[in-house]
Amino acid sequence: MKTVIVIGGGPAGMMAAGVAAGRGLKVILLEKKDRCGRKLFITGKGRCNLTNDTDPENLIANTPGNPYFMYSAFYGFTAQDTMSFFEGLGVKVKVERGNRVFPVSDKSGDIVRALERFAKKSGVEIRLNTKADGIISEGGRVTGVKSGGKIIPCDSVIIATGGLSYPITGSDGDGYRFAKKMGHRVTALYPSLVPLITKEKWVSSLMGLSLKNVRLTVKIDGKQVYSDFGEMLFTHYGISGPLVLTASRYVTDKTDKKIEAYIDLKPALSDKELDNRLLRDFAKYVNKDFKNALDDLLPMKLIPVIIKLSGISPDKKVNSITKEERLTLLKLIKGLKLTVTATSGYNEAVVTTGGVDVDEIDPSTMESKLVKGLFFAGEVIDVDAYTGGFNLQIAFATGHLAGSNC
């Protein structure tokens, strides 16, 4: 019987292992941690945004990192296939805003346990606390895996070790090292879908403040690279939240350049409409100090920051604020500027940008073009997507394809 070794017990690895074992192959899954799916447990803030309920073309459109490499995988195992797969394992799913798919229970553990059940029921032998030390090949073909000073003979190996994001969960770059030793090129690696660090010190005073219905625009060296509407939040060192994580994909490899982020706090209002709104509020609070005139317009926590940046004295009477001062305030509300200096790194990144060069992988099978019997699945490949369930769909689709062809 043909033996397949899967290295890595994440979503791609468990999917690949279960599919391969379901074909009647002997499958051994090596997971160096004490349980499978450790990173999966924390995805989607513990809720697990497992896919996006959309068609393959839109999956491709939301995959900025080598999208067309994913053509066969996305059409071979669609988002609807992922949903049906988990429903078939007893996990009911639901579709939320932006077509994001979650388990009805809102518990990522249900997804992890379902994958484990699938793998075990298919006949996969899962070896926990078992680290792969290297892959052995002879004559351009995989022959085994080194582990614990021993060699486990096999006919195929699927590398599904993840990237570098959240290394505490076990994704610390093993797969890249294995690939390089097998002769593969690994492209430049960067943290992606990651919070951004800003130069402005005042952001720390806003830590924990969540902004909804705002527009975030990012410029690199003065050129706009991203603009979208939604939610974000302030951290003690910068900004995060859905808008920021998506924006980070455009800047993660360009932090040596001038990066500026602008927050439109009132995107539903034109400049003229906002000016009229300010005039109405100022008329309402005509005899009050400026610091007490913005309560109807802005979150309480944000008001002291806006006042300080406006240069208008907080104790100035509203009735004495000039037109020029009002227009300065308007521009601030429509474009609160932040200077991005860095990302918060792999410890907080959702995924890794970069990985095993897709030119050296067969997109219809996930097999190496350099070494027979060597396959790749998931984040270890140089493919990544935006936030919204797209990256897990990549893991499931590539895992399914590798498991079907190994």
Tab-separated table of N, CA, C and O in Angstrom, residues 266-280 297 330 334:
chain	number	residue	atom	x	y	z
A	266	LYS	N	-16.372	60.871	8.648
A	266	LYS	CA	-17.760	61.097	8.215
A	266	LYS	C	-17.863	60.915	6.692
A	266	LYS	O	-18.165	61.852	5.954
A	267	PRO	N	-17.635	59.707	6.195
A	267	PRO	CA	-17.612	59.492	4.742
A	267	PRO	C	-18.971	59.679	4.068
A	267	PRO	O	-19.031	59.891	2.856
A	268	ALA	N	-20.046	59.592	4.838
A	268	ALA	CA	-21.384	59.755	4.245
A	268	ALA	C	-21.696	61.214	3.940
A	268	ALA	O	-22.657	61.511	3.229
A	269	LEU	N	-20.886	62.134	4.479
A	269	LEU	CA	-21.125	63.565	4.285
A	269	LEU	C	-20.072	64.166	3.360
A	269	LEU	O	-18.879	63.914	3.528
A	270	SER	N	-20.510	64.963	2.393
A	270	SER	CA	-19.582	65.721	1.572
A	270	SER	C	-19.005	66.851	2.417
A	270	SER	O	-19.482	67.123	3.528
A	271	ASP	N	-17.983	67.504	1.901
A	271	ASP	CA	-17.406	68.627	2.647
A	271	ASP	C	-18.468	69.677	2.954
A	271	ASP	O	-18.532	70.207	4.075
A	272	LYS	N	-19.294	69.976	1.975
A	272	LYS	CA	-20.338	70.993	2.177
A	272	LYS	C	-21.364	70.529	3.210
A	272	LYS	O	-21.786	71.301	4.087
A	273	GLU	N	-21.749	69.266	3.129
A	273	GLU	CA	-22.720	68.731	4.099
A	273	GLU	C	-22.145	68.719	5.509
A	273	GLU	O	-22.848	69.018	6.484
A	274	LEU	N	-20.863	68.379	5.628
A	274	LEU	CA	-20.237	68.380	6.950
A	274	LEU	C	-20.112	69.798	7.480
A	274	LEU	O	-20.320	70.040	8.680
A	275	ASP	N	-19.807	70.732	6.611
A	275	ASP	CA	-19.716	72.128	7.040
A	275	ASP	C	-21.066	72.620	7.556
A	275	ASP	O	-21.144	73.290	8.597
A	276	ASN	N	-22.121	72.254	6.868
A	276	ASN	CA	-23.467	72.624	7.336
A	276	ASN	C	-23.773	71.975	8.676
A	276	ASN	O	-24.399	72.591	9.546
A	277	ARG	N	-23.310	70.742	8.833
A	277	ARG	CA	-23.517	70.042	10.109
A	277	ARG	C	-22.766	70.762	11.234
A	277	ARG	O	-23.294	70.936	12.347
A	278	LEU	N	-21.537	71.166	10.962
A	278	LEU	CA	-20.753	71.900	11.962
A	278	LEU	C	-21.430	73.210	12.330
A	278	LEU	O	-21.500	73.584	13.516
A	279	LEU	N	-21.951	73.908	11.334
A	279	LEU	CA	-22.643	75.174	11.593
A	279	LEU	C	-23.870	74.959	12.477
A	279	LEU	O	-24.131	75.752	13.397
A	280	ARG	N	-24.594	73.870	12.212
A	280	ARG	CA	-25.771	73.569	13.038
A	280	ARG	C	-25.370	73.255	14.479
A	280	ARG	O	-25.990	73.721	15.437
A	297	LEU	N	-21.086	64.859	17.386
A	297	LEU	CA	-20.428	64.569	16.122
A	297	LEU	C	-19.410	63.430	16.186
A	297	LEU	O	-19.274	62.643	15.246
A	330	LEU	N	-12.912	70.751	9.755
A	330	LEU	CA	-13.587	69.929	8.742
A	330	LEU	C	-12.587	69.022	8.025
A	330	LEU	O	-12.824	67.819	7.863
A	334	LYS	N	-12.437	64.890	7.936
A	334	LYS	CA	-12.517	64.176	6.661
A	334	LYS	C	-11.217	63.483	6.280
A	334	LYS	O	-11.187	62.691	5.330
